[in-house]
Amino acid sequence: MLNIVNKLIENKSIEKDEMIYLLKNRDISIDKILADKASEIRNNNFGNKIYIRGLIEFTNYCKNGCYYCGINKSNKNAQRYRLTKQEILECCKQGYSFGFRSFVLQGGEDNFYSDRDIEDLVYSIKEKYDDCAVTLSIGEKSYESYLAYFNAGADRYLLRHETADPNHYKMLHPKDMSLENRKKCLYNLKEIGYQTGCGFMVGSPYQSFENIAEDIEFIKELKPHMIGIGPFISHKDTIFSEFKNGSAELTLFLLSILRIMMPRVLLPATTALATLDPMGREKGILAGANVLMPNLSPVSVRKKYSLYDNKICTSDEAAECNMCLRNRVKSIGCEIVEQRGDYSEE
Ligand code: 5AD
Ligand code: FES
């Protein structure tokens, strides 16, 4: 066991079987060794800087039926909404005044928006805030669409792969979705030149340690610039409502593994992690994360963007979260910075 941990710490790659062994046999003392190493690596690469991304959840309409997700098309209880361009720009304005220099436009896969609409949104934000990065997170699109958004000024794209095992993928998604297309999208995004993010849920239904080791293998192969991982949290109106939540501890362990394997990667301590553990963001940073993605959506719609139950900060104004996060980050000796926080090799 310790020789696997030592290999990791000495920056030697470990085999998939060794990763599975580690996943099965880790304990708090191993977690601590890895978190300390990951924190040291984060510190060597980014100092005490924490990057923030303002998340704007601009539509919760979705044409997909992902079994885990509260805004999937079959959930008749979801109250659907779309923000207007004006409202979106208002979120950016507020975010900019708080020091955000990076915005994430996230939504369900909503065909209401044409490519021209998305291009126009991206272009309008970049026009007003030319020192900010714009990230899209709107799902699977064609190469041509991704290229059009990129040419309109989009800098980054988040598309979690969700699981790198095709059989597991089928257990989480309806027949009309495939891991093959999802991976294709990720490679297309990289090829076009986006800073690209993949990721997966920890403890999603039917997930095995083998699956997680597979996710890590896929991440090594894709070499993303960003990785989003958070625990699965059940949503009452989905067919997975009776499944138990993922583990915050395992999520923290995986954050450390990812930081150690990919020292420069942009790695958020996610809202899902902070939903399961009130100290999730602090613990996430201390385990190697260097990004936070607070919500900038208007409070009036926040509860409606309900991917999972009990999501935090849904009744807090953006200004409250802004202060809260700054204090939390300060309490562990780090500092939120007013920068885009682009991926770089050095
Ligand atoms: N629990 C945790 N994360 C979820 N996501 C969707 N539904 C859930 C859930 N029930 C994650 C998916 C998606 C991202 C936007 O949110 O990984 O890619
Ligand atoms: Fe929203 Fe603390 S981050 S209240």
Coordinates of C-alpha atoms and ligand atoms in Angstrom, one line a residue:
M1 CA 0.0 0.0 0.0
L2 CA 2.6 2.6 1.1
N3 CA 4.7 1.8 -2.0
I4 CA 1.8 2.8 -4.2
V5 CA 1.4 6.1 -2.2
N6 CA 5.1 6.7 -2.4
K7 CA 5.1 6.2 -6.2
L8 CA 2.3 8.8 -6.5
I9 CA 4.1 11.2 -4.3
E10 CA 7.3 10.8 -6.2
N11 CA 5.4 11.7 -9.3
K12 CA 5.7 8.2 -10.9
S13 CA 2.6 7.0 -12.7
I14 CA 0.7 4.1 -11.2
E15 CA -1.1 1.3 -13.0
K16 CA -4.9 1.0 -13.1
D17 CA -4.7 -2.1 -10.8
E18 CA -2.7 -0.1 -8.3
M19 CA -5.3 2.7 -8.4
I20 CA -8.1 0.2 -7.7
Y21 CA -6.1 -1.3 -4.8
L22 CA -5.6 2.2 -3.4
L23 CA -9.3 3.1 -3.8
K24 CA -10.3 -0.1 -2.0
N25 CA -7.8 0.2 0.9
R26 CA -7.4 3.9 1.5
D27 CA -8.0 5.2 5.0
I28 CA -7.8 8.6 6.8
S29 CA -4.0 8.4 7.2
I30 CA -3.5 7.8 3.5
D31 CA -6.0 10.6 2.7
K32 CA -4.0 13.0 4.9
I33 CA -0.7 12.1 3.3
L34 CA -2.1 12.7 -0.2
A35 CA -4.0 15.9 0.8
D36 CA -0.8 17.3 2.3
K37 CA 1.2 16.5 -0.9
A38 CA -1.6 17.9 -3.1
S39 CA -1.8 21.1 -1.1
E40 CA 2.0 21.5 -1.4
I41 CA 1.8 21.0 -5.2
R42 CA -1.1 23.5 -5.4
N43 CA 1.0 25.9 -3.4
N44 CA 4.1 25.5 -5.5
N45 CA 2.1 26.1 -8.7
F46 CA -0.4 28.7 -7.7
G47 CA 0.8 30.1 -4.4
N48 CA -2.2 30.9 -2.1
K49 CA -4.3 32.0 -5.1
I50 CA -7.8 30.7 -5.6
Y51 CA -9.6 31.5 -8.8
I52 CA -13.3 32.1 -8.9
R53 CA -15.8 31.5 -11.8
G54 CA -19.2 33.2 -11.7
L55 CA -21.7 30.5 -12.6
I56 CA -24.7 31.8 -14.5
E57 CA -27.4 29.1 -14.8
F58 CA -29.2 30.6 -17.7
T59 CA -31.7 27.9 -18.7
N60 CA -33.0 24.7 -17.0
Y61 CA -34.8 23.4 -20.1
C62 CA -33.1 20.2 -21.2
K63 CA -33.8 17.7 -24.0
N64 CA -31.9 14.9 -22.3
G65 CA -33.1 12.4 -19.8
C66 CA -30.0 11.7 -17.7
Y67 CA -31.3 9.5 -14.8
Y68 CA -29.4 11.3 -12.1
C69 CA -30.2 14.9 -12.9
G70 CA -33.1 16.9 -11.4
I71 CA -33.7 19.0 -14.5
N72 CA -33.9 16.1 -16.9
K73 CA -36.7 16.4 -19.4
S74 CA -38.9 13.8 -17.7
N75 CA -39.2 15.7 -14.4
K76 CA -42.6 17.3 -14.7
N77 CA -42.1 19.0 -11.3
A78 CA -39.3 21.1 -12.5
Q79 CA -40.3 24.7 -13.0
R80 CA -38.6 25.7 -16.2
Y81 CA -37.0 29.1 -16.8
R82 CA -34.8 30.9 -19.2
L83 CA -32.9 34.1 -18.4
T84 CA -33.0 36.9 -20.9
K85 CA -29.8 38.3 -22.5
Q86 CA -30.4 41.4 -20.3
E87 CA -30.6 39.3 -17.2
I88 CA -27.5 37.4 -18.1
L89 CA -25.5 40.6 -18.7
E90 CA -26.8 41.9 -15.4
C91 CA -25.3 38.9 -13.6
C92 CA -22.0 39.6 -15.3
K93 CA -22.1 43.2 -14.3
Q94 CA -22.7 42.3 -10.7
G95 CA -20.0 39.6 -10.8
Y96 CA -17.5 42.0 -12.4
S97 CA -18.1 44.5 -9.6
F98 CA -17.2 41.7 -7.1
G99 CA -14.0 41.0 -8.9
F100 CA -15.0 38.0 -11.1
R101 CA -13.0 37.9 -14.3
S102 CA -14.4 34.6 -15.5
F103 CA -18.0 33.7 -16.2
V104 CA -19.5 30.3 -16.9
L105 CA -22.7 30.1 -18.9
Q106 CA -24.3 26.8 -17.9
G107 CA -27.6 25.3 -19.0
G108 CA -29.5 22.2 -19.9
E109 CA -29.3 21.2 -23.5
D110 CA -32.0 23.7 -24.6
N111 CA -32.7 23.8 -28.4
F112 CA -34.6 27.1 -27.9
Y113 CA -31.2 28.7 -28.4
S114 CA -29.8 28.7 -31.9
D115 CA -26.0 28.8 -32.5
R116 CA -26.4 32.4 -33.4
D117 CA -28.1 33.1 -30.0
I118 CA -25.2 31.5 -28.2
E119 CA -22.6 33.3 -30.3
D120 CA -24.5 36.6 -29.7
L121 CA -24.4 36.0 -25.9
V122 CA -20.7 35.2 -25.9
Y123 CA -19.9 38.1 -28.1
S124 CA -21.9 40.5 -26.0
I125 CA -20.2 39.5 -22.8
K126 CA -16.8 39.6 -24.3
E127 CA -17.5 43.0 -25.8
K128 CA -18.5 44.5 -22.5
Y129 CA -15.9 42.6 -20.4
D130 CA -12.9 42.1 -22.6
D131 CA -10.7 41.2 -19.7
C132 CA -12.9 38.3 -18.7
A133 CA -12.9 34.6 -19.8
V134 CA -16.2 33.1 -21.0
T135 CA -16.8 29.4 -20.4
L136 CA -19.7 27.5 -21.9
S137 CA -21.3 24.5 -20.3
I138 CA -24.2 23.6 -22.6
G139 CA -23.6 20.0 -23.5
E140 CA -23.0 18.0 -26.6
K141 CA -23.0 20.0 -29.9
S142 CA -21.5 19.5 -33.3
Y143 CA -17.9 20.4 -34.2
E144 CA -19.3 23.3 -36.3
S145 CA -21.3 24.7 -33.4
Y146 CA -18.4 24.5 -31.0
L147 CA -16.2 26.2 -33.6
A148 CA -18.8 29.0 -34.0
Y149 CA -18.9 29.7 -30.3
F150 CA -15.1 29.7 -30.1
N151 CA -14.9 32.2 -33.0
A152 CA -17.5 34.3 -31.2
G153 CA -15.0 34.5 -28.3
A154 CA -15.7 31.6 -25.9
D155 CA -12.5 30.6 -24.2
R156 CA -13.4 27.5 -22.3
Y157 CA -15.9 24.6 -22.3
L158 CA -17.0 22.3 -19.5
L159 CA -18.5 18.9 -20.4
R160 CA -18.2 16.3 -17.8
H161 CA -17.7 12.8 -19.3
E162 CA -19.7 11.5 -16.3
T163 CA -18.1 8.0 -16.4
A164 CA -15.5 6.6 -18.7
D165 CA -17.0 3.1 -18.7
P166 CA -19.4 2.6 -21.6
N167 CA -21.5 0.1 -19.6
H168 CA -21.7 2.3 -16.6
Y169 CA -22.6 5.2 -18.9
K170 CA -25.6 3.2 -20.2
M171 CA -26.8 2.7 -16.6
L172 CA -26.8 6.5 -16.1
H173 CA -28.3 7.6 -19.4
P174 CA -31.1 6.8 -21.8
K175 CA -30.4 4.9 -25.0
D176 CA -30.1 8.0 -27.2
M177 CA -26.9 9.1 -25.4
S178 CA -23.5 7.5 -25.7
L179 CA -20.1 7.8 -24.1
E180 CA -18.6 7.6 -27.6
N181 CA -20.3 10.9 -28.6
R182 CA -19.4 12.5 -25.3
K183 CA -15.7 11.7 -25.7
K184 CA -15.8 12.8 -29.3
C185 CA -17.2 16.2 -28.2
L186 CA -14.3 16.5 -25.6
Y187 CA -11.7 15.8 -28.3
N188 CA -13.3 18.2 -30.7
L189 CA -13.3 21.0 -28.0
K190 CA -9.6 20.4 -27.4
E191 CA -8.8 20.4 -31.1
I192 CA -10.7 23.7 -31.6
G193 CA -8.5 25.3 -28.9
Y194 CA -10.8 25.6 -25.9
Q195 CA -9.5 25.2 -22.4
T196 CA -11.5 22.0 -21.9
G197 CA -12.9 20.5 -18.8
C198 CA -14.2 16.9 -18.2
G199 CA -15.3 15.3 -15.0
F200 CA -17.5 12.8 -13.2
M201 CA -19.6 12.3 -10.2
V202 CA -18.2 10.4 -7.2
G203 CA -20.5 7.6 -5.9
S204 CA -23.0 7.8 -8.8
P205 CA -25.4 4.8 -8.9
Y206 CA -23.7 1.5 -9.8
Q207 CA -20.2 3.1 -9.9
S208 CA -17.4 0.7 -8.9
F209 CA -13.8 1.4 -7.9
E210 CA -12.9 0.0 -11.3
N211 CA -15.1 2.7 -12.9
I212 CA -13.3 5.4 -11.0
A213 CA -9.9 4.0 -12.0
E214 CA -11.2 4.0 -15.6
D215 CA -12.1 7.7 -15.2
I216 CA -8.6 8.5 -14.1
E217 CA -7.2 6.6 -17.0
F218 CA -9.4 8.6 -19.4
I219 CA -8.4 11.8 -17.8
K220 CA -4.7 10.9 -18.3
E221 CA -5.4 10.2 -21.9
L222 CA -7.5 13.4 -22.6
K223 CA -5.3 15.7 -20.6
P224 CA -8.0 18.3 -19.8
H225 CA -7.3 21.8 -18.5
M226 CA -10.0 21.6 -16.0
I227 CA -11.6 18.7 -14.0
G228 CA -15.0 18.9 -12.3
I229 CA -15.7 16.3 -9.7
G230 CA -18.3 16.2 -7.0
P231 CA -20.3 13.7 -5.1
F232 CA -23.5 12.3 -6.5
I233 CA -26.5 13.6 -4.6
S234 CA -29.8 12.1 -5.1
H235 CA -32.7 14.2 -6.4
K236 CA -36.2 13.3 -5.2
D237 CA -37.9 13.6 -8.6
T238 CA -35.5 11.2 -10.5
I239 CA -35.5 7.5 -10.8
F240 CA -32.3 7.5 -8.7
S241 CA -34.1 9.1 -5.8
E242 CA -33.5 6.1 -3.5
F243 CA -29.8 5.8 -4.2
K244 CA -27.5 6.9 -1.5
N245 CA -25.3 10.0 -1.9
G246 CA -21.7 9.8 -2.8
S247 CA -19.0 10.3 -0.2
A248 CA -17.4 13.7 0.5
E249 CA -14.2 11.9 1.8
L250 CA -13.8 9.9 -1.4
T251 CA -14.3 13.1 -3.4
L252 CA -11.5 14.8 -1.4
F253 CA -9.2 11.8 -1.9
L254 CA -9.8 12.0 -5.6
L255 CA -9.1 15.7 -5.7
S256 CA -5.7 15.0 -4.1
I257 CA -5.0 12.2 -6.6
L258 CA -5.9 14.5 -9.5
R259 CA -3.8 17.4 -8.2
I260 CA -0.8 15.1 -7.7
M261 CA -1.1 13.6 -11.2
M262 CA -1.8 17.0 -12.9
P263 CA -0.1 19.8 -11.0
R264 CA -1.3 22.6 -13.3
V265 CA -4.9 21.5 -13.7
L266 CA -7.7 23.9 -12.7
L267 CA -9.7 21.9 -10.1
P268 CA -12.8 23.3 -8.4
A269 CA -14.0 22.4 -4.9
T270 CA -17.6 22.0 -6.2
T271 CA -20.9 23.1 -4.8
A272 CA -22.0 19.5 -4.6
L273 CA -19.1 18.8 -2.2
A274 CA -20.0 21.8 -0.1
T275 CA -23.7 20.6 -0.1
L276 CA -22.6 17.3 1.6
D277 CA -20.1 18.9 3.9
P278 CA -20.5 22.4 5.2
M279 CA -16.7 22.7 5.2
G280 CA -16.5 21.1 1.7
R281 CA -14.9 24.1 0.0
E282 CA -12.2 24.6 2.6
K283 CA -11.5 20.9 2.7
G284 CA -11.5 20.7 -1.1
I285 CA -8.8 23.5 -1.3
L286 CA -6.8 21.8 1.4
A287 CA -7.0 18.6 -0.6
G288 CA -5.6 20.3 -3.7
A289 CA -8.5 22.3 -5.4
N290 CA -7.7 25.8 -6.6
V291 CA -11.0 27.0 -8.0
L292 CA -14.4 28.0 -6.7
M293 CA -17.5 28.4 -8.8
P294 CA -20.1 30.4 -6.9
N295 CA -23.5 31.1 -8.3
L296 CA -24.3 34.4 -9.9
S297 CA -27.8 33.5 -11.1
P298 CA -30.6 35.7 -9.8
V299 CA -32.0 34.4 -6.5
S300 CA -35.4 34.1 -8.1
V301 CA -34.3 31.2 -10.3
R302 CA -31.7 29.5 -8.1
K303 CA -33.9 26.9 -6.5
K304 CA -35.2 26.0 -10.0
Y305 CA -31.7 25.0 -11.2
S306 CA -32.0 21.9 -9.0
L307 CA -29.7 19.1 -10.3
Y308 CA -29.7 17.5 -6.9
D309 CA -31.5 18.0 -3.5
N310 CA -30.5 20.5 -0.8
K311 CA -28.2 22.5 -3.0
I312 CA -26.6 25.3 -0.9
C313 CA -26.7 29.0 -1.5
T314 CA -30.0 29.0 -3.3
S315 CA -31.5 31.7 -1.2
D316 CA -28.3 33.8 -0.7
E317 CA -27.7 36.9 -2.8
A318 CA -24.5 36.8 -4.9
A319 CA -23.1 39.5 -2.6
E320 CA -23.5 37.4 0.5
C321 CA -21.8 34.4 -1.2
N322 CA -19.1 36.6 -2.4
M323 CA -18.3 37.8 1.2
C324 CA -18.8 34.3 2.6
L325 CA -16.4 32.7 0.2
R326 CA -13.7 35.4 0.7
N327 CA -13.8 34.8 4.4
R328 CA -13.8 31.0 4.1
V329 CA -10.8 31.1 1.7
K330 CA -9.0 33.6 4.0
S331 CA -9.6 31.3 7.0
I332 CA -7.3 28.7 5.5
G333 CA -4.6 31.1 4.4
C334 CA -5.6 31.4 0.8
E335 CA -6.9 34.4 -1.2
I336 CA -9.4 34.9 -3.9
V337 CA -7.9 36.8 -6.8
E338 CA -9.3 39.1 -9.5
Q339 CA -7.9 37.2 -12.4
R340 CA -9.2 35.1 -15.3
G341 CA -7.2 32.1 -14.1
D342 CA -6.4 30.6 -17.4
Y343 CA -4.7 27.3 -17.8
S344 CA -1.0 27.5 -18.4
E345 CA 1.9 25.0 -18.4
E346 CA 4.1 27.2 -16.2
Ligands
5AD1 N1 -25.6 14.9 -8.1 C1 -24.4 15.5 -8.3 N2 -24.0 16.0 -9.5 C2 -25.0 16.0 -10.5 N3 -24.9 16.5 -11.7 C3 -26.1 16.3 -12.3 N4 -26.9 15.7 -11.5 C4 -26.2 15.5 -10.3 C5 -26.6 14.9 -9.1 N5 -27.8 14.4 -8.8 C6 -23.6 17.0 -12.3 C7 -23.3 16.3 -13.6 C8 -23.3 17.4 -14.6 C9 -23.0 18.6 -13.8 C10 -23.5 19.9 -14.4 O1 -23.8 18.4 -12.6 O2 -22.0 15.7 -13.5 O3 -22.3 17.2 -15.6
FES2 FE1 -23.1 31.2 -0.5 FE2 -21.5 31.0 1.8 S1 -21.0 30.8 -0.3 S2 -23.6 31.7 1.6

